[in-house]
């Protein structure tokens, strides 16, 4: 079976892709600031980002490494949609209720994809459930 890759469909605000997984920070009150800095520097090194791509399929966040992805036997054929996705990122929601909401989004989108619900039914259910969580949270 041959599979393809494409960017998310374009809506009224374009085609945007959620970013995540590249955030590191250091506690300013740490007794090990120098060690923490070294970990962060190592994490952002080209060699480590290439390793993450090879081992875990994480698209490198540095455009300077896109040629590495493009040369990949596995991902090279899909480079253009991957590049488009990487260049059209938006942060994931960062609210205290997002962990509850993301499960709803995943469940309702999945129901629509499996044709258990129409896209309109899934969107309506998603909106109602998400709004209920936000109201409960205050």
Backbone as a ProteinNet text record, in pm:
[ID]
protein_1_A
[PRIMARY]
XXXXXXXXXXXXXXXXXXXXXXXXXXXXXXXXXXXXXXXXXXXXXXXXXXXXXXXXXXXXXXXXXXXXXXXXXXXXXXXXXXXXXXXXXXXXXXXXXXXXXXXXXXXXXXXXXXXXXXXXXXXXXXXXXXXXXXXXXX
[TERTIARY]
84.3	0	89.1	56.8	132.9	51.3	112	46.2	103.9	28.8	76.1	68	119.6	119.5	71.3	-11.4	-57.3	-73.3	-65.9	-92.9	-239.6	-270.1	-409.5	-489.2	-614.7	-695.2	-700.8	-711.3	-712.1	-852.4	-862.2	-988.3	-987	-1082.1	-1088.9	-963.9	-889.9	-768.8	-640.9	-652.4	-534.6	-520.5	-404.2	-372.6	-264.7	-300.6	-207.4	-186.9	-70.3	-32.7	17.6	-22.5	13.4	158.7	226.9	364.9	365.1	472.6	486.1	609.1	655	765.6	903.3	913.9	1045.8	1071.4	994.7	1006.2	1087.9	1195.6	1279.3	1299.4	1307.7	1332.8	1419.3	1461.3	1546	1488.5	1481.5	1436.1	1541.9	1502.8	1602.5	1659.3	1596	1643.2	1722.8	1751.6	1823.7	1964.4	2010.8	2149.4	2241.2	2181.6	2257.7	2235.8	2242.3	2215.5	2311.8	2436.3	2534.5	2506.7	2472.1	2438.9	2312.9	2214.4	2089.5	2115.6	2201.5	2235.3	2299.1	2385	2451.6	2350.5	2251.8	2147.5	2068.9	2031.8	1954.9	2037.5	2164.7	2251.9	2263.3	2278.7	2290.1	2160.1	2047.9	1916.2	1898.7	1950.4	1935	2048.7	2141.3	2250.7	2197.5	2260.3	2217.6	2222.8	2327.8	2341.3	2227.6	2185.5	2075.5	1943	1920.5	1795.7	1788.2	1900.4	1903.3	1872.4	1929.6	1902.2	1753.6	1692.4	1549.1	1467.6	1508.4	1438.9	1452.8	1573.7	1598.2	1530.2	1533.2	1481.6	1332.2	1282.1	1143.2	1058.6	1117.4	1044.7	1000.7	1075.5	1044.2	1106.9	1023.4	1073.7	1163.7	1286.9	1374.2	1313.8	1319.2	1262.1	1352.3	1469.9	1563.3	1555.2	1519.1	1517.5	1651	1760.1	1891.2	1905.7	1818.5	1824.3	1721.9	1647.9	1546.6	1610.2	1730.8	1796.3	1822.9	1846.7	1866.5	1739.1	1624.7	1496	1472	1502.6	1480.2	1561.4	1677.8	1763.8	1724.6	1631	1588.6	1519.3	1557.4	1494.1	1345.8	1312.1	1173.5	1090	1142.8	1062.8	1090.9	1200	1234.1	1121.2	1053.5	944.7	828.9	821.3	711.9	760	877.4	939.8	855.9	799.7	727.1	609.8	520.7	414.2	467	575.8	634.7	691.3	758.2	814.2	701.7	594.7	480.3	425.5	409	358.4	451	581.6	679.1	679.5	646.8	648.2	515.2	415.1	282.6	236	320.2	291.2	222.4	137.4	80.4	95.1	108.8	120.3	-8.6	5.4	-112.4	-172	-299.9	-359.9	-288.7	-269.3	-202.3	-293.1	-400.1	-491.9	-498.2	-547.5	-556.3	-657	-749.3	-851.5	-818.4	-711	-677.9	-661.6	-598.7	-587.9	-723.6	-826.5	-960.8	-1019.4	-993.1	-1050.6	-986.7	-857.8	-792.1	-847.8	-890.9	-951.8	-1083.8	-1157.7	-1285.3	-1260.2	-1164.4	-1132.5	-1093	-1003.5	-957.4	-1073.3	-1156.6	-1268.4	-1369.9	-1406.3	-1507.1	-1453.2	-1329.5	-1270.7	-1261.6	-1221.6	-1212.8	-1350.2	-1455.7	-1590.9	-1632.1	-1595.3	-1627.6	-1546.7	-1419.2	-1336.3	-1384.2	-1435	-1485.7	-1630.5	-1686.1	-1823.5	-1927.4	-1892.7	-1988.9	-2077.4	-2024.2	-2096.8	-2064.4	-2155.7	-2123.2	-2024.7	-1948.9	-1859.4	-1935.3	-2055.7	-2135.6	-2176.2	-2216.5	-2254.5	-2134.7	-2020.6	-1899.9	-1858.2	-1862.8	-1825.3	-1919.3	-2048.3	-2145.2	-2121.8	-2101.5	-2074.6	-1946	-1844.6	-1717.5	-1736.5	-1807.4	-1830	-1904.9	-2009.8	-2089.5	-2007.5	-1930.9	-1850.6	-1738.3	-1674.9	-1565.5	-1617.1	-1729.5	-1789.6	-1830.7	-1882.4	-1922.1	-1799.3	-1687.3	-1564.5	-1519.3	-1524	-1481.3	-1573.3	-1703.2	-1796.7	-1771.9	-1747.9	-1722	-1593.1	-1493.7	-1365.6	-1372.6	-1471.7	-1490.3	-1408.3
-116.7	0	123.3	219	342.9	454.5	526	635.8	768.1	872.9	1006.7	1097.2	1215.6	1315.6	1446	1517.9	1648.4	1741.7	1870.8	1965	1954.1	2004.5	2009.4	2091.8	2056.8	2134.8	2282.5	2365.3	2509.2	2555.9	2630.8	2688.8	2837.8	2910.1	3054.2	3129.7	3072.5	3138.3	3071.1	2988.4	2922.5	2781.1	2723.4	2588.5	2601.6	2572.9	2589.9	2457.8	2438.9	2313.2	2339.2	2252.9	2273.6	2236.3	2320.9	2292.5	2236.7	2179.3	2129.8	2043.7	2032.7	1944.7	2006.6	2135.6	2196.4	2298.4	2295.3	2397.9	2346.9	2413.9	2383.4	2511.8	2498	2616.7	2577.8	2679.6	2658.1	2737.6	2674.5	2742.6	2846.5	2974.7	3077.4	3062.3	2979.1	2958.4	2829	2764.4	2637.9	2655.5	2552.4	2549.4	2495.8	2451.5	2389.1	2460.7	2591.6	2668.5	2634.3	2619.1	2589.7	2454.3	2356	2223.6	2231.2	2305.6	2320.2	2387.6	2487.8	2554.3	2456.2	2368.9	2270.9	2171.9	2131.8	2041	2109.2	2234.6	2307.5	2326	2360.1	2374.7	2242.7	2133.3	2001.8	1966	1995.6	1965.7	2036.9	2157.1	2236.3	2216.3	2126.4	2102.3	2030.2	2055.8	1991.5	1840.2	1788.4	1642.5	1581.1	1648.2	1593.9	1604.8	1716.5	1731.8	1628.7	1598.6	1492.6	1357.4	1334.5	1208.8	1196.3	1305.4	1300.6	1272.8	1328.9	1302.4	1154.1	1101.7	962	864.5	894.5	801.1	816.4	939.2	962.6	1036.2	1062.1	1127.7	1270	1339.9	1479.8	1568.6	1645	1738.3	1841	1857.4	1955.7	2096.3	2171.2	2305.3	2409.5	2368.6	2461.3	2445.8	2551.9	2542.9	2499.3	2526.9	2486.4	2334.1	2259.4	2113	2051.5	2133.5	2079	1993	2028.7	1948.1	1806.4	1792.4	1660	1577.1	1640.8	1573.1	1537.7	1632.2	1612.7	1494.1	1469.2	1358.9	1224.6	1228	1105.7	1011.8	885.7	786.1	771.9	780.6	763.9	888.9	1004.7	1127.3	1219.2	1196	1279.9	1294.5	1185	1198.5	1287	1307.2	1386.5	1522.3	1561.7	1681.6	1807.9	1829.3	1954.6	1974.2	1875.4	1898.1	1910.8	1839.1	1852.6	1993.5	2043.2	2178.8	2281.4	2264.9	2355.3	2354.5	2235.1	2224.5	2294.2	2272.9	2333.5	2485.7	2538.6	2683.8	2749.3	2671.1	2724.8	2674.5	2692.8	2645	2750.9	2704	2789.6	2714.8	2786.3	2717.6	2646	2536.6	2468.3	2557.1	2541.8	2622.8	2596.5	2700.9	2686.9	2738.7	2666.6	2700.7	2583.6	2608.5	2501.3	2394.1	2426.1	2328.8	2256.3	2295.1	2230.7	2079.8	2025.9	1879.3	1808.5	1865.1	1805.9	1829.2	1945.4	1979.3	1900.6	1873	1803.8	1663.6	1600.1	1468.1	1476.3	1580.9	1602.1	1626.9	1711.9	1741.6	1612.4	1536.7	1412.4	1315.1	1300.4	1206.5	1245.9	1373.7	1419.5	1419.6	1460.5	1456.6	1312.3	1223.1	1082.1	1026.5	1065.6	1018.9	1065.7	1187.7	1238.1	1163.9	1139.1	1068.2	924.6	861.6	724.8	720.6	839.9	854.7	804.3	811.2	781.6	903	1020.7	1147.5	1227.2	1314.9	1406.1	1509.8	1575.5	1680.6	1788.4	1820.6	1922.7	1875.2	1748.2	1692.7	1690.3	1648.5	1642.6	1782.2	1879.5	2017.2	2074	2046.9	2097.7	2034.3	1903.1	1834.5	1886.3	1906.2	1958.3	2094.8	2183.2	2318.1	2314.7	2234.4	2227.1	2174.7	2068.8	2009.4	2102.9	2168.4	2260.4	2380.2	2435.1	2549.8	2511	2389.5	2342.8	2337.2	2289	2283.7	2424.8	2516.5	2654.8	2722.1	2697.6	2755.9	2700.5	2571	2507.2	2560.7	2586.5	2636.1	2782.4	2851.6	2991.5	3079.4
0	0	0	-81.8	-87.2	-23.6	67.3	136.8	92	110.5	78.3	199.5	185.3	291.1	230.5	304.5	256.6	375.4	354.1	462.2	503.6	620.7	662.8	563.6	541.1	445.8	483.3	382.8	402.1	440.3	548.4	591.3	567.2	626.7	603.1	648.6	744.5	794.5	744.8	643.5	588.8	640.5	620.5	666.5	773.6	895.9	1007.9	1079.1	1134.6	1196.2	1337	1429.1	1569.8	1594.4	1665.5	1702.3	1843.3	1879	2015.4	2030.6	2151.9	2180.5	2177.4	2147.1	2135.6	2245.1	2350.9	2453.1	2570.9	2597.4	2712.9	2791.1	2920.5	3002.1	3121.4	3191.5	3307.2	3423.8	3536.6	3656.7	3695.3	3705.3	3738	3879.1	3961	4098.2	4113.2	4001	4003	4059.3	4128.1	4174	4063.9	3954	3845.1	3712.6	3714.8	3592.8	3480.4	3509.8	3405.3	3341.9	3421.9	3367.5	3283.4	3331.3	3256.1	3121.9	3120.2	2994.6	2897	2948	2861.8	2803.2	2882.9	2832.5	2720.8	2742.4	2641.5	2513.9	2529.1	2411.8	2335.8	2409.2	2345	2273.3	2335.1	2276.4	2142.4	2132.4	2009.7	1911	1940.8	1847	1723.6	1610.2	1486	1498.2	1562.6	1572.5	1654	1761	1841.7	1767.4	1698.5	1622.6	1509.9	1447.4	1345.2	1409.4	1527.4	1598.7	1630.5	1676.1	1706.3	1580.4	1469.9	1344.2	1308.1	1316.1	1279.8	1375.1	1503.8	1603.5	1631.1	1624.9	1666.3	1562.2	1445.3	1336.6	1368.7	1453.3	1483.6	1377.4	1308.1	1206.8	1276.7	1232	1296.6	1288	1396.4	1394.8	1329.1	1286.7	1222.3	1070.5	999.6	852.4	793.3	862.1	809.7	802.8	869.9	867.2	771.4	701.7	609.9	501.8	458.8	354.3	406.1	536	596.2	582.1	606.4	592.1	445.8	359.4	216.2	162.6	220	175.9	237.6	331.3	398.9	301.5	306.7	219.5	252.4	380.1	423.4	400.7	439.3	437.8	319.2	250.2	135.9	34.3	-1.4	-98.9	-50.1	79.4	138	187.4	143.1	197.4	178.3	60.8	36	132.4	153.3	251.7	394.8	426.5	560.2	580.3	478.2	484	499.6	422.2	432.3	574.8	631.4	768.7	867	850.7	941.9	931.9	815	795	832.1	867.2	899.3	1035.2	1135.2	1269.5	1354	1443.1	1546.9	1679.2	1788.2	1916.8	1952.6	2022.9	2075.6	2184.5	2209.4	2317.5	2450.1	2526.3	2655.6	2766	2788.5	2896.7	2992.2	3110.3	3209.9	3169.8	3078.7	3039.7	2909.1	2841.4	2714.7	2726.2	2831.4	2838.3	2829.6	2888.8	2877.8	2739.3	2683.6	2554.4	2439.7	2447.9	2336.6	2317.6	2426.6	2415.5	2339.7	2366.6	2296.9	2148.8	2118	1978.3	1906.6	1965.9	1903.5	1882.4	1981.9	1974.8	1868.2	1863.6	1767.7	1624.6	1606.5	1471.8	1424.4	1514.5	1479.7	1441.6	1515.2	1482.2	1342.6	1307.9	1173.9	1066.8	1093.4	996.1	973.7	1080.4	1067.5	1018.7	993	943.8	1043.5	1172.6	1279.2	1303.3	1267.8	1277	1152.2	1115.3	1006	1060.2	973.3	1021.9	1099.9	1055.1	1123.6	1263.4	1275.8	1406.7	1501	1448.5	1531.1	1576.1	1484.8	1519	1625.1	1610.3	1708.4	1846	1847.8	1974.2	2037.5	1953.5	2002.8	2065.9	1997.4	2048.2	2181.2	2188.3	2311.5	2428.5	2405.8	2512.6	2557.5	2462	2495.3	2571.7	2526.7	2597.2	2738.5	2757.8	2891.5	2983.4	2931.8	3013.3	3050	2953.5	2980.9	3081.6	3070.9	3168.3	3307.7	3315.9	3445.4	3507.5	3423.4	3473.3	3516.1	3461.9	3498.9	3417.9
[MASK]
++++++++++++++++++++++++++++++++++++++++++++++++++++++++++++++++++++++++++++++++++++++++++++++++++++++++++++++++++++++++++++++++++++++++++

